[in-house]
Short mmCIF file of C-alpha atoms and ligand atoms in Angstrom, two decimals:
data_model
loop_
_atom_site.label_atom_id
_atom_site.label_comp_id
_atom_site.label_asym_id
_atom_site.label_seq_id
_atom_site.Cartn_x
_atom_site.Cartn_y
_atom_site.Cartn_z
CA MET A 1 -1.66 -5.70 -11.28
CA ASN A 2 -0.88 -3.20 -14.01
CA SER A 3 1.25 -3.91 -17.05
CA ASP A 4 4.49 -2.52 -15.52
CA GLN A 5 4.03 -4.70 -12.43
CA ILE A 6 3.46 -7.80 -14.57
CA GLN A 7 6.55 -7.04 -16.63
CA ALA A 8 8.63 -6.54 -13.46
CA LEU A 9 7.28 -9.81 -12.01
CA PHE A 10 8.40 -11.82 -15.04
CA ASP A 11 11.77 -10.04 -15.09
CA ARG A 12 12.33 -11.08 -11.46
CA ILE A 13 11.37 -14.75 -11.81
CA ALA A 14 13.27 -15.30 -15.09
CA PRO A 15 16.25 -17.08 -13.42
CA VAL A 16 14.00 -19.77 -11.86
CA TYR A 17 11.11 -19.80 -14.34
CA ASP A 18 12.03 -22.80 -16.52
CA GLU A 19 13.13 -25.10 -13.77
CA LEU A 20 10.09 -24.39 -11.60
CA ASN A 21 7.73 -25.03 -14.54
CA THR A 22 9.35 -28.39 -15.18
CA VAL A 23 9.35 -29.44 -11.53
CA LEU A 24 5.83 -28.19 -10.73
CA SER A 25 4.23 -29.70 -13.83
CA PHE A 26 6.27 -32.94 -13.66
CA GLY A 27 7.57 -32.06 -17.14
CA GLN A 28 4.01 -31.99 -18.54
CA HIS A 29 4.21 -28.33 -19.63
CA ARG A 30 6.26 -29.37 -22.66
CA ILE A 31 3.49 -31.76 -23.77
CA TRP A 32 0.85 -29.00 -23.39
CA LYS A 33 3.08 -26.60 -25.35
CA GLN A 34 3.57 -29.18 -28.13
CA MET A 35 -0.23 -29.48 -28.35
CA ALA A 36 -0.51 -25.73 -28.94
CA VAL A 37 2.20 -25.88 -31.64
CA LYS A 38 0.41 -28.75 -33.38
CA TRP A 39 -3.00 -27.06 -33.22
CA SER A 40 -1.61 -23.77 -34.55
CA GLY A 41 -1.16 -25.63 -37.86
CA ALA A 42 2.54 -24.63 -38.14
CA LYS A 43 4.22 -26.39 -41.09
CA PRO A 44 7.53 -26.24 -42.97
CA GLY A 45 8.17 -22.84 -44.59
CA ASP A 46 5.65 -20.95 -42.42
CA VAL A 47 6.20 -17.56 -40.81
CA CYS A 48 5.06 -18.01 -37.19
CA LEU A 49 4.58 -15.77 -34.21
CA ASP A 50 4.96 -16.83 -30.56
CA LEU A 51 3.34 -14.24 -28.29
CA CYS A 52 4.38 -13.81 -24.65
CA CYS A 53 7.25 -16.13 -25.55
CA GLY A 54 9.01 -15.87 -22.16
CA SER A 55 12.11 -18.04 -22.14
CA GLY A 56 11.25 -19.37 -25.59
CA ASP A 57 10.07 -22.99 -25.24
CA ILE A 58 7.24 -22.65 -27.75
CA ALA A 59 9.25 -20.49 -30.18
CA GLN A 60 11.89 -23.25 -30.25
CA MET A 61 9.23 -25.88 -30.94
CA LEU A 62 7.87 -23.72 -33.77
CA ALA A 63 11.38 -23.34 -35.23
CA GLU A 64 11.70 -27.13 -35.34
CA LYS A 65 8.34 -27.36 -37.15
CA VAL A 66 8.88 -24.63 -39.78
CA GLY A 67 12.43 -25.75 -40.62
CA LYS A 68 15.10 -23.69 -42.31
CA THR A 69 12.72 -22.28 -44.96
CA GLY A 70 10.44 -20.83 -42.29
CA GLN A 71 10.69 -17.96 -39.83
CA VAL A 72 9.78 -17.57 -36.17
CA TYR A 73 9.21 -14.36 -34.20
CA GLY A 74 9.11 -14.51 -30.39
CA VAL A 75 7.56 -11.46 -28.69
CA ASP A 76 7.67 -10.54 -25.01
CA PHE A 77 7.92 -7.33 -22.98
CA SER A 78 10.25 -8.81 -20.35
CA SER A 79 13.82 -8.09 -21.41
CA VAL A 80 15.17 -10.57 -18.85
CA GLN A 81 12.96 -13.42 -20.13
CA LEU A 82 14.03 -12.55 -23.68
CA ALA A 83 17.72 -12.68 -22.69
CA VAL A 84 17.17 -16.19 -21.31
CA ALA A 85 15.28 -17.14 -24.50
CA ARG A 86 18.06 -15.85 -26.76
CA ASP A 87 20.75 -17.61 -24.74
CA ARG A 88 18.90 -20.96 -24.71
CA ALA A 89 18.18 -20.84 -28.45
CA ASP A 90 21.75 -19.77 -29.34
CA ARG A 91 23.10 -22.78 -27.47
CA ARG A 92 20.97 -25.03 -29.71
CA CYS A 93 22.00 -23.27 -33.00
CA LEU A 94 18.43 -23.54 -34.27
CA LYS A 95 17.62 -23.28 -37.98
CA PRO A 96 15.91 -20.90 -38.61
CA PRO A 97 17.30 -18.49 -36.00
CA ILE A 98 14.42 -16.99 -34.00
CA HIS A 99 13.79 -13.21 -34.15
CA TRP A 100 13.36 -12.03 -30.56
CA VAL A 101 11.21 -8.91 -30.32
CA GLU A 102 10.80 -6.84 -27.14
CA SER A 103 7.28 -5.46 -27.31
CA ASP A 104 3.90 -5.33 -25.65
CA VAL A 105 1.65 -7.89 -27.38
CA LEU A 106 -1.22 -5.38 -27.16
CA THR A 107 0.58 -3.16 -29.71
CA LEU A 108 2.43 -5.54 -32.00
CA PRO A 109 5.12 -3.98 -34.24
CA PHE A 110 3.95 -5.90 -37.32
CA ASP A 111 1.84 -5.12 -40.39
CA GLU A 112 -1.51 -6.82 -40.86
CA ASN A 113 -1.92 -10.24 -42.55
CA GLN A 114 1.74 -11.22 -41.99
CA PHE A 115 1.72 -14.55 -40.15
CA ASP A 116 0.77 -18.11 -41.16
CA CYS A 117 0.15 -19.07 -37.53
CA ALA A 118 0.49 -17.85 -33.95
CA THR A 119 0.88 -19.37 -30.50
CA MET A 120 0.60 -17.94 -27.00
CA GLY A 121 1.54 -19.94 -23.90
CA TYR A 122 0.39 -18.74 -20.48
CA GLY A 123 0.13 -15.18 -21.79
CA LEU A 124 -3.57 -14.40 -22.23
CA ARG A 125 -4.23 -14.64 -18.45
CA ASN A 126 -1.51 -12.06 -17.88
CA VAL A 127 -2.44 -9.38 -20.41
CA THR A 128 -4.41 -6.40 -19.12
CA ASP A 129 -6.95 -6.48 -21.98
CA ILE A 130 -7.87 -9.93 -23.36
CA LEU A 131 -10.20 -8.70 -26.12
CA LEU A 132 -7.60 -6.22 -27.38
CA SER A 133 -4.98 -8.97 -27.35
CA LEU A 134 -7.22 -11.22 -29.47
CA LYS A 135 -7.89 -8.33 -31.87
CA GLU A 136 -4.13 -7.77 -32.27
CA ILE A 137 -3.62 -11.48 -33.05
CA TYR A 138 -6.45 -11.26 -35.58
CA ARG A 139 -4.87 -8.21 -37.22
CA VAL A 140 -1.44 -9.79 -37.84
CA LEU A 141 -2.63 -13.26 -38.97
CA LYS A 142 -3.21 -14.00 -42.67
CA PRO A 143 -6.82 -14.80 -43.62
CA GLY A 144 -7.46 -18.49 -42.84
CA ALA A 145 -4.47 -18.70 -40.45
CA LYS A 146 -4.83 -20.19 -36.96
CA ALA A 147 -3.66 -19.31 -33.47
CA ALA A 148 -3.46 -21.70 -30.51
CA ILE A 149 -3.57 -20.15 -27.06
CA LEU A 150 -2.55 -22.33 -24.11
CA ASP A 151 -3.29 -21.34 -20.53
CA MET A 152 -4.39 -22.62 -17.17
CA HIS A 153 -8.12 -23.20 -16.78
CA ARG A 154 -10.63 -23.71 -13.99
CA PRO A 155 -11.98 -27.25 -14.28
CA ASN A 156 -15.76 -27.85 -14.10
CA ASN A 157 -15.35 -30.81 -11.77
CA VAL A 158 -15.41 -29.55 -8.16
CA TRP A 159 -12.94 -32.17 -6.93
CA VAL A 160 -10.40 -31.38 -9.64
CA ARG A 161 -10.91 -27.66 -8.97
CA SER A 162 -10.25 -28.25 -5.24
CA PHE A 163 -7.14 -30.20 -6.10
CA GLN A 164 -5.96 -27.40 -8.39
CA LYS A 165 -6.49 -24.77 -5.67
CA TRP A 166 -4.72 -26.94 -3.12
CA TYR A 167 -1.82 -27.56 -5.51
CA LEU A 168 -1.39 -23.86 -6.28
CA ASP A 169 -1.64 -22.77 -2.60
CA GLU A 170 0.13 -25.63 -0.87
CA VAL A 171 2.71 -26.84 -3.40
CA VAL A 172 3.45 -24.08 -5.93
CA VAL A 173 3.63 -21.13 -3.52
CA PRO A 174 5.73 -22.94 -0.86
CA ALA A 175 8.14 -24.18 -3.57
CA ALA A 176 8.51 -20.61 -4.88
CA HIS A 177 8.81 -19.28 -1.30
CA ARG A 178 11.98 -21.34 -0.82
CA LEU A 179 13.49 -19.46 -3.77
CA GLY A 180 12.32 -16.05 -2.53
CA PHE A 181 9.39 -15.63 -4.95
CA THR A 182 6.31 -16.06 -2.72
CA GLU A 183 4.27 -13.10 -3.98
CA GLU A 184 5.16 -13.72 -7.60
CA TYR A 185 3.73 -17.25 -7.54
CA ALA A 186 0.85 -16.35 -5.18
CA TYR A 187 -0.35 -14.17 -8.08
CA ILE A 188 -1.23 -17.26 -10.19
CA ALA A 189 -4.34 -18.33 -8.21
CA PRO A 190 -6.17 -14.95 -8.28
CA SER A 191 -5.21 -14.45 -11.94
CA LEU A 192 -6.84 -17.82 -12.67
CA ASP A 193 -9.95 -16.91 -10.62
CA LYS A 194 -10.67 -13.95 -12.88
CA PHE A 195 -9.59 -15.60 -16.15
CA PRO A 196 -12.56 -16.22 -18.52
CA THR A 197 -13.74 -19.84 -18.85
CA GLY A 198 -13.28 -21.67 -22.16
CA ALA A 199 -16.82 -20.73 -23.30
CA LYS A 200 -16.22 -17.05 -22.54
CA GLN A 201 -12.85 -17.18 -24.35
CA VAL A 202 -14.65 -18.54 -27.43
CA SER A 203 -17.14 -15.68 -27.24
CA LEU A 204 -14.34 -13.09 -26.94
CA ALA A 205 -12.53 -14.64 -29.94
CA ASN A 206 -15.73 -14.35 -32.00
CA GLN A 207 -16.07 -10.72 -30.88
CA ALA A 208 -12.47 -10.11 -32.05
CA GLY A 209 -13.51 -11.32 -35.52
CA PHE A 210 -12.32 -14.96 -35.66
CA VAL A 211 -14.51 -17.15 -37.89
CA SER A 212 -14.03 -20.20 -35.73
CA ALA A 213 -13.03 -20.68 -32.10
CA THR A 214 -12.89 -23.86 -30.02
CA HIS A 215 -11.59 -24.35 -26.49
CA TYR A 216 -10.03 -27.74 -25.68
CA PRO A 217 -9.64 -28.51 -21.97
CA THR A 218 -6.68 -30.73 -21.12
CA ALA A 219 -4.91 -32.10 -18.00
CA GLY A 220 -8.27 -32.87 -16.38
CA GLY A 221 -9.53 -29.38 -17.29
CA THR A 222 -6.72 -27.64 -15.36
CA MET A 223 -5.26 -26.42 -18.67
CA GLY A 224 -6.92 -25.39 -21.93
CA VAL A 225 -6.04 -24.56 -25.51
CA LEU A 226 -8.13 -22.01 -27.40
CA VAL A 227 -7.81 -22.64 -31.15
CA ILE A 228 -8.99 -19.75 -33.34
CA GLN A 229 -9.05 -19.19 -37.09
CA LYS A 230 -9.14 -15.89 -38.98
C1 LIG B 1 3.91 -23.69 -17.49
C2 LIG B 1 3.63 -23.53 -16.08
C3 LIG B 1 3.39 -22.32 -15.51
C4 LIG B 1 3.47 -21.07 -16.27
C5 LIG B 1 3.27 -19.85 -15.43
C6 LIG B 1 2.21 -19.03 -15.71
C7 LIG B 1 1.99 -17.89 -15.00
O1 LIG B 1 0.97 -17.11 -15.29
C8 LIG B 1 2.84 -17.50 -13.97
C9 LIG B 1 2.61 -16.32 -13.25
C10 LIG B 1 3.45 -15.98 -12.24
C11 LIG B 1 4.52 -16.77 -11.91
C12 LIG B 1 4.77 -17.94 -12.63
C13 LIG B 1 3.92 -18.30 -13.66
C14 LIG B 1 4.13 -19.48 -14.42
O2 LIG B 1 5.17 -20.26 -14.14
C15 LIG B 1 3.78 -24.76 -15.28
C16 LIG B 1 2.50 -25.22 -14.76
C17 LIG B 1 2.63 -25.35 -13.30
C18 LIG B 1 1.29 -25.37 -12.69
C19 LIG B 1 1.29 -24.56 -11.44
C20 LIG B 1 0.91 -26.77 -12.47
C21 LIG B 1 -0.52 -26.89 -12.18
C22 LIG B 1 -0.82 -28.32 -12.21
C23 LIG B 1 -2.27 -28.62 -12.07
C24 LIG B 1 -2.86 -28.40 -10.70
C25 LIG B 1 -2.55 -30.02 -12.49
C26 LIG B 1 -1.40 -30.92 -12.31
C27 LIG B 1 -1.49 -31.98 -13.35
C28 LIG B 1 -0.17 -32.71 -13.33
C29 LIG B 1 0.02 -33.39 -14.64
C30 LIG B 1 -0.16 -33.68 -12.20
C1 SAM B 2 3.86 -17.27 -17.80
S1 SAM B 2 4.96 -16.58 -18.93
C2 SAM B 2 4.84 -17.64 -20.31
C3 SAM B 2 6.13 -17.79 -21.07
C4 SAM B 2 6.13 -18.84 -22.17
N1 SAM B 2 5.16 -18.56 -23.18
C5 SAM B 2 5.90 -20.20 -21.60
O1 SAM B 2 4.86 -20.78 -21.94
O2 SAM B 2 6.70 -20.68 -20.82
C6 SAM B 2 4.08 -15.17 -19.47
C7 SAM B 2 4.93 -14.24 -20.31
O3 SAM B 2 4.07 -13.26 -20.88
C8 SAM B 2 4.75 -12.03 -20.90
N2 SAM B 2 3.75 -10.98 -21.00
C9 SAM B 2 2.69 -10.76 -20.20
N3 SAM B 2 1.97 -9.71 -20.64
C10 SAM B 2 2.59 -9.27 -21.77
C11 SAM B 2 2.33 -8.21 -22.69
N4 SAM B 2 1.28 -7.41 -22.55
N5 SAM B 2 3.17 -8.05 -23.73
C12 SAM B 2 4.25 -8.85 -23.89
N6 SAM B 2 4.57 -9.87 -23.04
C13 SAM B 2 3.74 -10.07 -22.00
C14 SAM B 2 5.58 -12.03 -19.63
O4 SAM B 2 6.67 -11.14 -19.69
C15 SAM B 2 6.00 -13.49 -19.55
O5 SAM B 2 7.26 -13.71 -20.12
#
């Protein structure tokens, strides 16, 4: 899929996105997202960036962490996801208010060395150029700052991998089919098949210039968080 097709896909599924994530992950996605926020090192007063923010779960968690002296920027190229994000955050009257930015994360509209931390949830697997995306994150982070990148992962254990494939094909796609989004959710499995493993992600992060990079598998290896430091 090219970038326009990915953007259109996330525009289309925006109305069902949050609820399906909660149902299909049994609410666990919020725990995985909190892990990424914690490992990004976000603290009160920080200026943080949430890339591929979608409907804004992680940006909201960052806003709670940085408090009213901090700032949070949520970036996504799907205007419909951003509208959902803005609406959800407005209803919570968060302090600080989150700056919602419509942009491609491969060409971020920010100067270099601007952010104290960054997060990305389920975004890296969807960008068309992973190395370029990591280089852009590197460019906008301050020296010493960290980013935590959460995404699905292919587990090493063959039984868990079989379960994951079965779950995606036989639970996720049929659930989405009932809502009219078969193709959109059928895209997850092949995108995961070609997504680099944790070790390869570490190598790409090093290539992008990060001084340290560690991949932490979670949820039996079906998810992973790549933690990188500039
Ligand atoms: C946060 C989740 C999904 C995000 C997501 C990412 C994408 O790239 C998409 C692309 C296209 C359409 C939708 C999405 C999308 O929603 C929720 C995770 C749901 C997973 C499908 C759940 C996978 C669960 C694992 C097999 C392990 C289950 C462990 C559980 C604790 C029992
Ligand atoms: C699976 S959603 C994740 C949303 C949110 N981070 C979460 O964890 O729920 C992926 C998001 O990445 C966005 N995205 C994918 N590629 C992008 C790109 N190149 N630039 C900006 N946003 C992108 C999509 O529009 C979508 O909202």
